[in-house]
Short mmCIF file of C-alpha atoms and ligand atoms in Angstrom, two decimals:
data_model
loop_
_atom_site.label_atom_id
_atom_site.label_comp_id
_atom_site.label_asym_id
_atom_site.label_seq_id
_atom_site.Cartn_x
_atom_site.Cartn_y
_atom_site.Cartn_z
CA MET A 8 91.12 63.48 125.44
CA ARG A 9 94.66 62.94 124.17
CA VAL A 10 96.46 65.51 122.05
CA VAL A 11 98.27 64.01 119.05
CA VAL A 12 100.65 66.08 116.93
CA ASP A 13 101.96 64.84 113.60
CA PHE A 14 105.53 66.08 113.87
CA ASP A 15 106.18 65.39 110.19
CA LEU A 16 103.63 68.07 109.39
CA CYS A 17 104.27 70.49 112.26
CA GLU A 18 106.54 73.38 111.24
CA SER A 19 106.75 74.98 114.70
CA ASN A 20 104.96 78.17 113.74
CA ALA A 21 103.53 78.50 117.26
CA VAL A 22 99.97 79.26 116.17
CA CYS A 23 98.71 76.63 118.63
CA MET A 24 100.79 78.16 121.41
CA VAL A 25 99.02 81.50 120.98
CA VAL A 26 95.65 79.73 121.15
CA ALA A 27 96.35 77.23 123.99
CA PRO A 28 99.58 78.08 125.84
CA GLU A 29 98.63 75.61 128.60
CA VAL A 30 99.11 72.75 126.15
CA PHE A 31 101.53 73.87 123.44
CA GLU A 32 104.89 75.58 123.63
CA VAL A 33 107.41 76.38 120.90
CA ARG A 34 110.72 76.87 122.69
CA ASP A 35 113.86 78.76 121.75
CA ASP A 36 115.14 75.66 119.98
CA ASP A 37 112.24 76.14 117.52
CA PHE A 38 110.63 72.82 118.39
CA LEU A 39 107.05 72.33 119.53
CA TYR A 40 106.56 70.68 122.91
CA VAL A 41 103.21 69.30 123.98
CA LEU A 42 103.18 70.32 127.64
CA ASP A 43 100.16 68.27 128.55
CA GLU A 44 99.18 65.34 126.32
CA THR A 45 96.00 64.61 128.28
CA PRO A 46 94.71 68.06 129.21
CA ASP A 47 91.76 68.61 131.48
CA GLU A 48 88.31 68.63 129.81
CA ALA A 49 88.05 72.32 130.67
CA LEU A 50 90.70 72.96 128.03
CA ARG A 51 88.80 71.15 125.27
CA PRO A 52 87.47 74.31 123.57
CA LYS A 53 90.97 75.76 123.41
CA VAL A 54 92.50 72.55 122.09
CA GLU A 55 89.76 72.23 119.47
CA GLU A 56 90.45 75.81 118.45
CA ALA A 57 94.15 74.94 118.08
CA VAL A 58 93.21 71.97 115.85
CA ARG A 59 91.16 74.28 113.63
CA ARG A 60 93.73 77.06 113.53
CA CYS A 61 96.81 74.93 112.85
CA PRO A 62 97.74 75.86 109.27
CA LYS A 63 99.39 72.51 108.70
CA GLN A 64 96.43 70.53 110.08
CA ALA A 65 98.97 68.74 112.27
CA ILE A 66 96.94 68.40 115.50
CA ALA A 67 94.28 65.81 116.27
CA ILE A 68 92.37 64.83 119.39
CA ALA A 69 92.18 61.12 120.21
CA GLU A 70 89.45 59.92 122.57
CA ASP A 71 90.92 57.10 124.59
CA MET B 21 66.96 83.87 113.74
CA ARG B 22 65.89 80.32 112.90
CA SER B 23 67.80 79.54 109.74
CA VAL B 24 71.17 80.40 108.25
CA CYS B 25 72.27 79.77 104.69
CA VAL B 26 76.01 79.55 104.04
CA VAL B 27 76.94 79.90 100.37
CA GLY B 28 80.41 78.50 99.62
CA ALA B 29 81.17 75.23 101.42
CA SER B 30 84.87 75.63 101.94
CA LEU B 31 87.21 77.06 104.57
CA ALA B 32 85.44 80.29 105.53
CA GLY B 33 81.97 78.76 105.16
CA SER B 34 82.65 75.69 107.26
CA ARG B 35 84.34 77.79 109.92
CA ALA B 36 81.27 80.05 110.02
CA ALA B 37 78.98 77.05 110.44
CA GLN B 38 81.14 75.60 113.19
CA THR B 39 81.20 78.94 115.03
CA LEU B 40 77.41 79.32 114.77
CA ARG B 41 77.08 75.95 116.52
CA SER B 42 79.75 76.57 119.14
CA GLU B 43 78.03 79.90 119.95
CA GLY B 44 74.81 78.00 120.59
CA PHE B 45 72.81 78.48 117.37
CA ASP B 46 70.52 75.44 117.07
CA GLY B 47 68.46 76.41 114.01
CA THR B 48 68.88 75.09 110.49
CA ILE B 49 72.19 75.64 108.70
CA THR B 50 72.13 75.01 104.95
CA MET B 51 75.53 74.68 103.28
CA VAL B 52 75.39 75.43 99.55
CA GLY B 53 78.51 74.50 97.60
CA GLU B 54 79.21 74.37 93.89
CA GLU B 55 81.88 71.69 94.29
CA PRO B 56 80.56 68.18 94.93
CA HIS B 57 83.02 67.72 97.82
CA ARG B 58 82.77 68.30 101.55
CA PRO B 59 85.06 71.17 102.67
CA TYR B 60 88.75 70.40 102.20
CA ASP B 61 92.06 72.17 102.60
CA ARG B 62 93.51 73.91 99.53
CA PRO B 63 97.17 74.63 100.45
CA PRO B 64 98.27 70.99 99.95
CA LEU B 65 96.94 71.14 96.37
CA SER B 66 100.03 72.99 95.14
CA LYS B 67 102.29 71.04 97.49
CA GLN B 68 101.82 67.44 98.74
CA VAL B 69 98.85 66.45 96.55
CA LEU B 70 100.37 67.82 93.35
CA ALA B 71 103.68 66.18 94.23
CA GLY B 72 101.86 62.84 94.44
CA ASP B 73 102.84 62.40 98.11
CA TRP B 74 99.25 62.64 99.33
CA GLN B 75 95.99 61.32 98.08
CA PRO B 76 93.27 64.01 98.12
CA GLU B 77 91.47 62.34 101.05
CA ARG B 78 94.26 63.62 103.29
CA THR B 79 93.12 67.21 102.78
CA ALA B 80 90.13 66.82 105.14
CA LEU B 81 89.88 69.80 107.48
CA SER B 82 90.09 69.96 111.28
CA ALA B 83 90.65 66.24 111.90
CA GLY B 84 86.96 65.44 111.57
CA LEU B 85 85.94 67.73 114.46
CA ASP B 86 83.05 69.20 112.48
CA ASP B 87 81.37 65.91 111.53
CA GLY B 88 78.60 66.23 114.11
CA LEU B 89 77.44 69.78 113.37
CA ASP B 90 74.08 68.76 111.89
CA LEU B 91 74.29 70.72 108.64
CA ASP B 92 71.98 70.50 105.62
CA TRP B 93 74.35 69.93 102.72
CA ARG B 94 73.45 71.13 99.24
CA LEU B 95 76.62 70.18 97.41
CA GLY B 96 77.31 70.17 93.68
CA VAL B 97 74.87 73.00 93.11
CA ARG B 98 75.63 76.63 92.39
CA ALA B 99 73.86 79.59 93.92
CA THR B 100 72.65 81.74 91.03
CA GLY B 101 70.90 84.66 92.66
CA LEU B 102 69.98 86.47 95.86
CA ASP B 103 66.74 88.23 96.77
CA LEU B 104 67.61 90.44 99.75
CA THR B 105 64.04 91.51 100.46
CA ALA B 106 62.53 88.03 100.38
CA ARG B 107 65.68 86.64 102.06
CA ARG B 108 66.06 83.86 99.52
CA VAL B 109 68.98 82.32 97.63
CA SER B 110 68.15 80.70 94.29
CA LEU B 111 70.08 77.67 93.12
CA ALA B 112 71.04 76.36 89.68
CA ASP B 113 68.75 73.32 90.04
CA GLY B 114 65.71 75.61 90.19
CA THR B 115 65.17 75.34 93.94
CA ALA B 116 65.66 78.11 96.50
CA VAL B 117 66.82 78.36 100.11
CA ALA B 118 65.01 80.78 102.44
CA TYR B 119 67.08 82.22 105.27
CA ASP B 120 67.01 84.57 108.22
CA GLY B 121 70.78 85.01 108.10
CA LEU B 122 73.17 84.63 105.13
CA VAL B 123 76.91 83.96 105.10
CA ILE B 124 78.60 84.69 101.77
CA ALA B 125 81.79 82.64 101.47
CA THR B 126 82.14 81.93 97.77
CA GLY B 127 85.88 82.58 97.67
CA ALA B 128 87.60 83.40 94.42
CA THR B 129 88.04 82.00 90.92
CA PRO B 130 91.35 81.84 89.07
CA ARG B 131 91.84 84.16 86.12
CA ARG B 132 92.55 82.55 82.78
CA LEU B 133 94.31 83.91 79.73
CA ALA B 134 92.00 84.98 76.92
CA GLY B 135 91.90 82.48 74.08
CA THR B 136 93.26 79.57 76.12
CA GLU B 137 90.19 78.82 78.26
CA ASP B 138 89.33 75.59 76.49
CA MET B 139 92.76 74.51 75.29
CA ALA B 140 93.76 71.02 76.47
CA GLY B 141 96.86 70.98 78.65
CA VAL B 142 96.31 74.53 79.96
CA HIS B 143 95.50 74.44 83.67
CA VAL B 144 94.55 76.64 86.58
CA LEU B 145 94.80 75.45 90.18
CA ARG B 146 92.05 76.20 92.66
CA THR B 147 90.06 73.04 93.32
CA VAL B 148 90.96 69.44 94.05
CA ASP B 149 89.60 68.55 90.62
CA ASP B 150 91.94 71.13 89.03
CA CYS B 151 94.78 69.58 91.01
CA LEU B 152 94.05 66.02 89.93
CA ALA B 153 93.71 67.07 86.28
CA LEU B 154 97.08 68.81 86.44
CA ARG B 155 98.63 65.91 88.32
CA ALA B 156 97.44 63.50 85.65
CA ASP B 157 99.20 65.64 83.04
CA LEU B 158 102.38 65.75 85.13
CA ASP B 159 102.33 61.96 85.31
CA ARG B 160 102.79 61.81 81.54
CA ALA B 161 106.58 61.98 81.24
CA PRO B 162 108.70 63.29 79.58
CA LEU B 163 107.42 66.71 80.15
CA ARG B 164 108.13 70.42 79.88
CA VAL B 165 105.89 72.66 81.93
CA VAL B 166 105.41 76.40 81.52
CA VAL B 167 104.09 78.22 84.58
CA VAL B 168 102.62 81.64 83.89
CA GLY B 169 102.85 83.98 86.90
CA ALA B 170 105.45 83.83 89.69
CA GLY B 171 103.05 84.68 92.50
CA PHE B 172 102.67 82.22 95.36
CA ILE B 173 100.65 79.60 93.50
CA GLY B 174 102.87 79.76 90.42
CA ALA B 175 106.02 79.60 92.55
CA GLU B 176 104.76 76.59 94.50
CA VAL B 177 103.72 74.77 91.33
CA ALA B 178 107.15 75.44 89.82
CA ALA B 179 108.84 74.12 92.97
CA THR B 180 106.68 70.99 93.07
CA CYS B 181 107.33 70.29 89.39
CA ARG B 182 111.09 70.64 89.92
CA ARG B 183 110.90 68.18 92.80
CA ARG B 184 109.27 65.77 90.40
CA GLY B 185 112.20 66.29 88.01
CA ILE B 186 110.13 68.19 85.47
CA GLU B 187 111.66 70.95 83.33
CA VAL B 188 110.03 74.28 84.21
CA THR B 189 109.91 77.67 82.55
CA LEU B 190 108.41 80.32 84.82
CA VAL B 191 107.12 83.42 83.08
CA GLU B 192 106.48 86.60 85.08
CA ALA B 193 105.33 89.96 83.74
CA LEU B 194 106.93 91.94 86.58
CA SER B 195 110.69 92.51 86.65
CA VAL B 196 110.80 91.25 90.25
CA PRO B 197 108.70 88.25 91.32
CA LEU B 198 106.39 89.13 94.23
CA GLY B 199 107.96 92.59 94.20
CA ARG B 200 104.70 94.31 95.05
CA VAL B 201 104.06 91.99 97.99
CA LEU B 202 107.54 91.52 99.44
CA GLY B 203 109.53 94.48 98.14
CA THR B 204 112.39 94.47 95.61
CA GLU B 205 115.16 92.91 97.66
CA ILE B 206 113.25 89.94 99.03
CA GLY B 207 111.28 89.49 95.81
CA SER B 208 114.61 89.18 93.94
CA LEU B 209 115.73 86.59 96.44
CA CYS B 210 112.58 84.56 95.69
CA GLY B 211 113.53 84.75 92.01
CA GLU B 212 116.99 83.38 92.84
CA LEU B 213 115.40 80.45 94.63
CA HIS B 214 113.85 79.37 91.35
CA ARG B 215 117.05 79.80 89.34
CA ASP B 216 119.03 77.82 91.95
CA HIS B 217 116.64 74.95 91.45
CA GLY B 218 117.06 74.91 87.71
CA VAL B 219 113.97 76.86 86.70
CA ASP B 220 114.21 78.87 83.48
CA LEU B 221 112.88 82.17 84.90
CA ARG B 222 111.71 84.74 82.35
CA LEU B 223 111.05 88.08 83.99
CA GLY B 224 109.45 91.22 82.62
CA THR B 225 107.58 89.47 79.84
CA GLY B 226 103.98 88.45 79.36
CA VAL B 227 102.34 85.72 77.33
CA GLU B 228 101.36 86.64 73.80
CA GLY B 229 99.54 83.43 72.92
CA MET B 230 99.62 79.63 72.90
CA ASP B 231 99.71 77.26 69.93
CA GLY B 232 98.96 73.60 69.52
CA ALA B 233 96.90 71.18 67.46
CA ASP B 234 94.98 68.93 69.88
CA ARG B 235 96.53 70.42 72.97
CA VAL B 236 98.98 73.12 73.92
CA GLU B 237 102.44 72.69 72.36
CA ARG B 238 104.05 76.10 72.56
CA VAL B 239 103.78 79.35 74.53
CA ARG B 240 104.62 82.57 72.71
CA LEU B 241 106.03 85.33 74.89
CA ALA B 242 105.72 89.08 74.48
CA ASP B 243 109.50 89.41 74.07
CA GLY B 244 109.26 87.45 70.79
CA SER B 245 110.59 84.15 72.10
CA ALA B 246 108.64 80.89 72.27
CA VAL B 247 108.82 78.00 74.75
CA ASP B 248 107.78 74.42 74.04
CA ALA B 249 105.26 73.12 76.54
CA ASP B 250 103.47 69.83 77.21
CA ALA B 251 101.45 71.47 79.95
CA VAL B 252 100.85 75.06 81.08
CA VAL B 253 99.76 76.27 84.49
CA VAL B 254 98.26 79.76 84.62
CA GLY B 255 98.70 81.42 88.02
CA VAL B 256 97.88 85.03 87.32
CA GLY B 257 95.65 85.76 90.27
CA VAL B 258 92.02 85.31 91.18
CA THR B 259 88.76 87.22 90.99
CA PRO B 260 86.28 87.17 93.88
CA ALA B 261 83.32 84.90 93.05
CA THR B 262 80.54 87.50 93.12
CA GLY B 263 78.89 86.81 89.75
CA TRP B 264 75.84 85.25 91.41
CA LEU B 265 75.28 88.47 93.39
CA GLU B 266 75.05 90.85 90.40
CA GLY B 267 71.86 92.86 90.62
CA SER B 268 71.10 91.73 94.17
CA GLY B 269 71.58 95.22 95.60
CA LEU B 270 74.71 94.30 97.54
CA VAL B 271 77.65 96.58 96.82
CA LEU B 272 80.23 94.68 94.75
CA ASP B 273 83.65 96.21 94.18
CA ASP B 274 86.38 93.61 93.80
CA GLY B 275 84.54 91.56 96.40
CA VAL B 276 81.43 91.87 98.55
CA VAL B 277 81.75 95.24 100.27
CA CYS B 278 81.20 95.01 104.03
CA ASP B 279 81.46 97.39 106.96
CA GLU B 280 84.10 97.10 109.67
CA THR B 281 82.23 94.19 111.25
CA CYS B 282 81.90 92.03 108.07
CA LEU B 283 78.21 92.99 107.63
CA ALA B 284 77.21 93.50 103.99
CA ALA B 285 73.49 94.19 104.54
CA PRO B 286 71.05 93.52 107.40
CA GLY B 287 71.26 89.78 108.06
CA VAL B 288 74.06 89.29 105.52
CA VAL B 289 77.76 88.80 106.31
CA ALA B 290 80.72 87.84 104.12
CA ALA B 291 84.03 86.14 104.90
CA GLY B 292 87.17 84.78 103.29
CA ASP B 293 88.61 85.51 99.85
CA VAL B 294 85.32 87.05 98.64
CA ALA B 295 84.95 89.69 101.37
CA ARG B 296 86.14 93.29 101.16
CA TRP B 297 85.79 94.97 104.50
CA THR B 298 87.10 98.13 106.14
CA HIS B 299 89.90 97.36 108.56
CA ALA B 300 89.22 99.75 111.43
CA HIS B 301 92.85 100.03 112.58
CA VAL B 302 94.43 100.35 109.15
CA GLY B 303 91.59 102.60 108.00
CA GLU B 304 91.38 101.03 104.54
CA ALA B 305 89.10 98.65 102.73
CA MET B 306 90.89 95.36 102.12
CA ARG B 307 90.40 91.86 100.83
CA VAL B 308 92.74 89.09 101.95
CA GLU B 309 93.31 85.84 100.05
CA HIS B 310 94.96 83.72 102.72
CA TRP B 311 94.07 80.63 104.67
CA ASP B 312 94.23 82.11 108.14
CA ASN B 313 92.00 85.01 107.18
CA ALA B 314 89.30 82.65 105.92
CA VAL B 315 89.41 80.83 109.26
CA GLN B 316 89.33 83.96 111.43
CA GLN B 317 86.91 85.96 109.34
CA GLY B 318 84.54 83.01 108.99
CA ALA B 319 84.32 82.90 112.78
CA HIS B 320 83.96 86.66 113.13
CA ALA B 321 81.22 86.84 110.50
CA ALA B 322 79.24 84.10 112.24
CA ARG B 323 79.39 85.94 115.56
CA ARG B 324 78.38 89.17 113.81
CA LEU B 325 75.36 87.46 112.32
CA LEU B 326 74.27 86.13 115.71
CA ALA B 327 74.75 89.54 117.37
CA GLY B 328 72.06 91.11 115.15
CA GLU B 329 71.48 94.59 116.57
CA GLY B 330 72.41 93.47 120.08
CA PRO B 331 75.63 93.56 122.11
CA GLY B 332 78.71 92.62 120.10
CA ALA B 333 77.19 93.96 116.88
CA GLY B 334 79.78 96.74 116.70
CA GLN B 335 82.82 94.50 117.15
CA PRO B 336 85.17 95.32 114.23
CA TYR B 337 87.23 92.66 112.47
CA CYS B 338 90.84 93.84 112.85
CA PRO B 339 93.29 91.02 112.18
CA VAL B 340 97.00 91.24 111.40
CA PRO B 341 96.88 89.21 108.18
CA TRP B 342 99.29 86.33 107.96
CA PHE B 343 100.19 83.75 105.34
CA TRP B 344 102.79 81.18 104.49
CA SER B 345 104.15 79.72 101.27
CA ASP B 346 106.37 76.65 101.00
CA GLN B 347 108.72 76.61 98.00
CA TYR B 348 111.55 74.12 97.57
CA ASP B 349 113.14 73.82 101.02
CA ARG B 350 112.14 77.37 102.02
CA LYS B 351 109.20 78.45 104.16
CA ILE B 352 108.15 82.04 103.58
CA GLN B 353 105.79 83.69 106.04
CA LEU B 354 104.53 87.25 106.07
CA ALA B 355 102.66 88.80 108.98
CA GLY B 356 101.05 92.17 108.38
CA ARG B 357 101.97 94.05 105.24
CA ALA B 358 105.11 94.81 103.31
CA GLY B 359 104.71 97.07 100.30
CA LEU B 360 107.16 98.90 98.08
CA ASP B 361 107.34 102.14 100.04
CA ALA B 362 108.04 100.54 103.43
CA GLU B 363 111.35 100.69 105.25
CA VAL B 364 112.98 97.23 105.50
CA ALA B 365 115.43 95.92 108.11
CA VAL B 366 116.80 92.40 108.41
CA VAL B 367 116.85 91.86 112.19
CA MET B 368 117.69 88.17 112.53
CA GLY B 369 119.70 85.81 110.32
CA SER B 370 120.78 87.00 106.89
CA LEU B 371 119.57 87.08 103.32
CA SER B 372 122.62 85.10 102.17
CA GLU B 373 121.83 82.21 104.51
CA ARG B 374 118.22 82.45 103.31
CA ARG B 375 117.12 82.16 106.89
CA PHE B 376 116.10 85.53 108.26
CA VAL B 377 113.49 87.81 109.71
CA ALA B 378 112.88 91.17 108.02
CA LEU B 379 110.70 93.90 109.47
CA TYR B 380 108.80 96.42 107.36
CA GLY B 381 108.05 99.85 108.83
CA ARG B 382 106.14 102.98 107.99
CA ASP B 383 105.56 106.17 109.99
CA GLY B 384 107.54 104.85 112.96
CA GLN B 385 105.43 101.69 113.26
CA VAL B 386 106.14 98.08 112.33
CA ILE B 387 103.61 97.14 109.65
CA GLY B 388 104.94 93.75 108.60
CA ALA B 389 107.39 90.96 109.33
CA LEU B 390 108.70 88.43 106.87
CA ALA B 391 110.34 85.25 108.04
CA MET B 392 112.18 82.86 105.77
CA ASN B 393 112.71 79.40 107.29
CA TRP B 394 111.86 80.74 110.74
CA PRO B 395 108.16 80.01 111.23
CA ALA B 396 108.01 80.73 114.96
CA GLN B 397 109.25 84.28 114.36
CA ALA B 398 106.44 85.19 111.99
CA VAL B 399 103.83 84.46 114.64
CA ARG B 400 105.89 86.20 117.34
CA TRP B 401 106.00 89.37 115.25
CA ARG B 402 102.38 89.06 114.33
CA VAL B 403 101.54 89.39 118.00
CA ARG B 404 103.88 92.40 118.37
CA ILE B 405 102.37 94.09 115.31
CA ALA B 406 98.94 93.64 116.85
CA ASP B 407 100.33 95.31 120.00
CA GLY B 408 101.31 98.29 117.82
CA VAL B 409 105.04 98.00 118.46
CA ALA B 410 107.08 101.07 117.42
CA TRP B 411 109.82 100.67 114.79
CA ASP B 412 112.72 101.69 117.04
CA ASP B 413 111.58 99.50 119.93
CA ALA B 414 111.16 96.56 117.59
CA LEU B 415 114.69 96.89 116.24
CA THR B 416 116.15 96.95 119.74
CA GLU B 417 113.97 94.06 120.84
CA ALA B 418 114.83 91.95 117.81
CA ARG B 419 118.57 92.50 118.00
CA ALA B 420 118.64 91.73 121.71
CA GLY B 421 116.86 88.45 121.01
CA ASP B 422 119.04 87.42 118.06
CA ARG B 423 120.30 83.89 118.27
CA PRO B 424 123.08 82.27 116.24
C1 LIG C 510 96.53 75.69 95.43
C2 LIG C 510 96.36 76.67 96.58
C3 LIG C 510 97.36 76.77 97.54
C4 LIG C 510 97.22 77.66 98.60
N1 LIG C 510 98.22 77.75 99.51
C5 LIG C 510 98.12 78.64 100.52
C6 LIG C 510 99.15 78.76 101.47
O1 LIG C 510 100.18 78.08 101.40
N2 LIG C 510 99.01 79.67 102.46
C7 LIG C 510 97.90 80.47 102.57
O2 LIG C 510 97.83 81.28 103.50
N3 LIG C 510 96.88 80.36 101.69
C8 LIG C 510 96.96 79.47 100.66
N4 LIG C 510 95.94 79.37 99.76
C9 LIG C 510 94.76 80.26 99.89
C10 LIG C 510 93.64 79.66 100.73
O3 LIG C 510 93.42 78.32 100.41
C11 LIG C 510 92.38 80.49 100.51
O4 LIG C 510 92.63 81.76 101.03
C12 LIG C 510 91.15 79.87 101.15
O5 LIG C 510 90.82 78.67 100.53
C13 LIG C 510 89.97 80.83 101.09
O6 LIG C 510 88.84 80.20 101.63
P1 LIG C 510 87.35 80.64 101.24
O7 LIG C 510 86.47 79.71 101.98
O8 LIG C 510 87.22 82.09 101.40
O9 LIG C 510 87.24 80.40 99.66
P2 LIG C 510 87.40 79.07 98.80
O10 LIG C 510 88.29 78.11 99.50
O11 LIG C 510 87.75 79.53 97.43
O12 LIG C 510 85.95 78.43 98.76
C14 LIG C 510 84.86 79.01 98.12
C15 LIG C 510 83.89 77.90 97.76
O13 LIG C 510 82.69 78.49 97.28
C16 LIG C 510 82.24 77.77 96.16
N5 LIG C 510 81.42 78.68 95.33
C17 LIG C 510 81.83 79.71 94.56
N6 LIG C 510 80.77 80.29 93.95
C18 LIG C 510 79.68 79.61 94.35
C19 LIG C 510 78.28 79.75 94.07
N7 LIG C 510 77.81 80.71 93.27
N8 LIG C 510 77.43 78.87 94.66
C20 LIG C 510 77.89 77.89 95.49
N9 LIG C 510 79.20 77.73 95.78
C21 LIG C 510 80.08 78.58 95.22
C22 LIG C 510 83.50 77.33 95.47
O14 LIG C 510 83.26 76.24 94.63
C23 LIG C 510 84.39 76.97 96.67
O15 LIG C 510 84.23 75.65 97.04
C24 LIG C 510 96.05 78.47 98.69
C25 LIG C 510 95.05 78.37 97.72
C26 LIG C 510 95.19 77.48 96.66
C27 LIG C 510 94.11 77.38 95.62
S1 LIG C 511 100.02 75.27 114.97
FE1 LIG C 511 100.40 73.30 113.98
S2 LIG C 511 102.26 73.61 112.75
FE2 LIG C 511 102.12 75.29 114.20
S3 LIG C 511 103.36 74.67 115.94
FE3 LIG C 511 101.26 74.07 116.38
S4 LIG C 511 101.06 71.98 115.62
FE4 LIG C 511 102.93 72.82 114.73
#
């Protein structure tokens, strides 16, 4: 699983960070950082939840 | 429970179905939807799709994650009635769906102005089909558009039209746009945004009527003036889509009335724009018409349905509501509630820069936070409001964390 963020859509609202802080972090500079682009399978439910909760529909999961 | 029927195949309904599956429900799920389309995302309809930047296909939800949920789709057909005792939903095509559990997620329908319902060139904006019809009209230049109602949908439509170079008159019955939602000061600022972008903003006046031969040509206002129009967009609010539930025995009062857990009757839950439930922390019945609520309440309602009378059945739904609106180059986000009687303090940035965070307080508590062009702050304060942060502590905390 690879986490892909469309940074043209992302507005750094940090919704994903609340859901999956292991993978997403919005820092003081107001930018989103993907901390782990290929998170462990154990984190899949959380990442999927972040995909569903992102108001800008900016996150996708690539299987490669 | 062997079968669930979800009525309303959109945001709240699809989220409920997905949650049923992720919680292990392996029975039948029937998705009944009046629109012929699979669930899609509505916010881009007043933004990227209307602007012509996106084709409607781009509004698919959740990056295709829900494709494998094994749902029985009944799309393009309206639910027309509910028999609570027989546990059966009747459909417009004469068939019926029997269920053990029912999720009501029929959302809301835009209000229209009496006498203009069938007039060509007069639009509302709720569905992708509404959006494409309006977009087709906007493609016919030259053009003057009148937008009725300066709420969020009206404001976004006005902003998108301006970006397309279209002349816009925005008519609002209140003296301050969004005044009831955001308070006088910040509502006025939203009005200024429109004027700065060349919108002819007419406040404190309603629409008297519309004239035109084959299609709308002119809008008459209550103040006696008239505005020429090639197209009109009516954004004067929505009504919960409960018509199909009249006489079913469910309590309907500006929405499907639910308890604190989203249960409307044994085996029946409701979620999204259609649901009125009692918020256990706020102690009031409320109905929320925002994206994030549909997502969260859809999930909660599904879990409530699965809980039956067992453990988890008493879990109340107590969110801090949150929404965003994108207008021109401004992003407006409100967490919690504002309201006219609340105390307001700008704690970061400034109104003049149009980048700020304002807190709303009542009875020593923070009840809301509004962020303009500062999206990360809205979510930060949403978490603090959920914690029950006191007004004085919040002010100290905010000012300590202020950044240039
Ligand atoms: C143009 C637009 C822009 C928006 N922008 C924002 C935004 O920026 N931020 C934000 O927070 N929110 C925004 N929203 C609000 C958000 O999209 C809604 O809150 C959300 O769609 C509610 O989801 P829902 O599933 O409850 O209802 P809906 O999305 O309204 O879905 C209800 C579905 O039920 C179907 N239905 C109704 N009656 C029946 C029946 N009898 N039988 C079968 N099916 C039926 C309808 O056809 C519809 O498909 C916007 C909404 C619109 C229209
Ligand atoms: S939730 Fe979406 S928009 Fe918000 S920070 Fe994460 S990816 Fe960006």
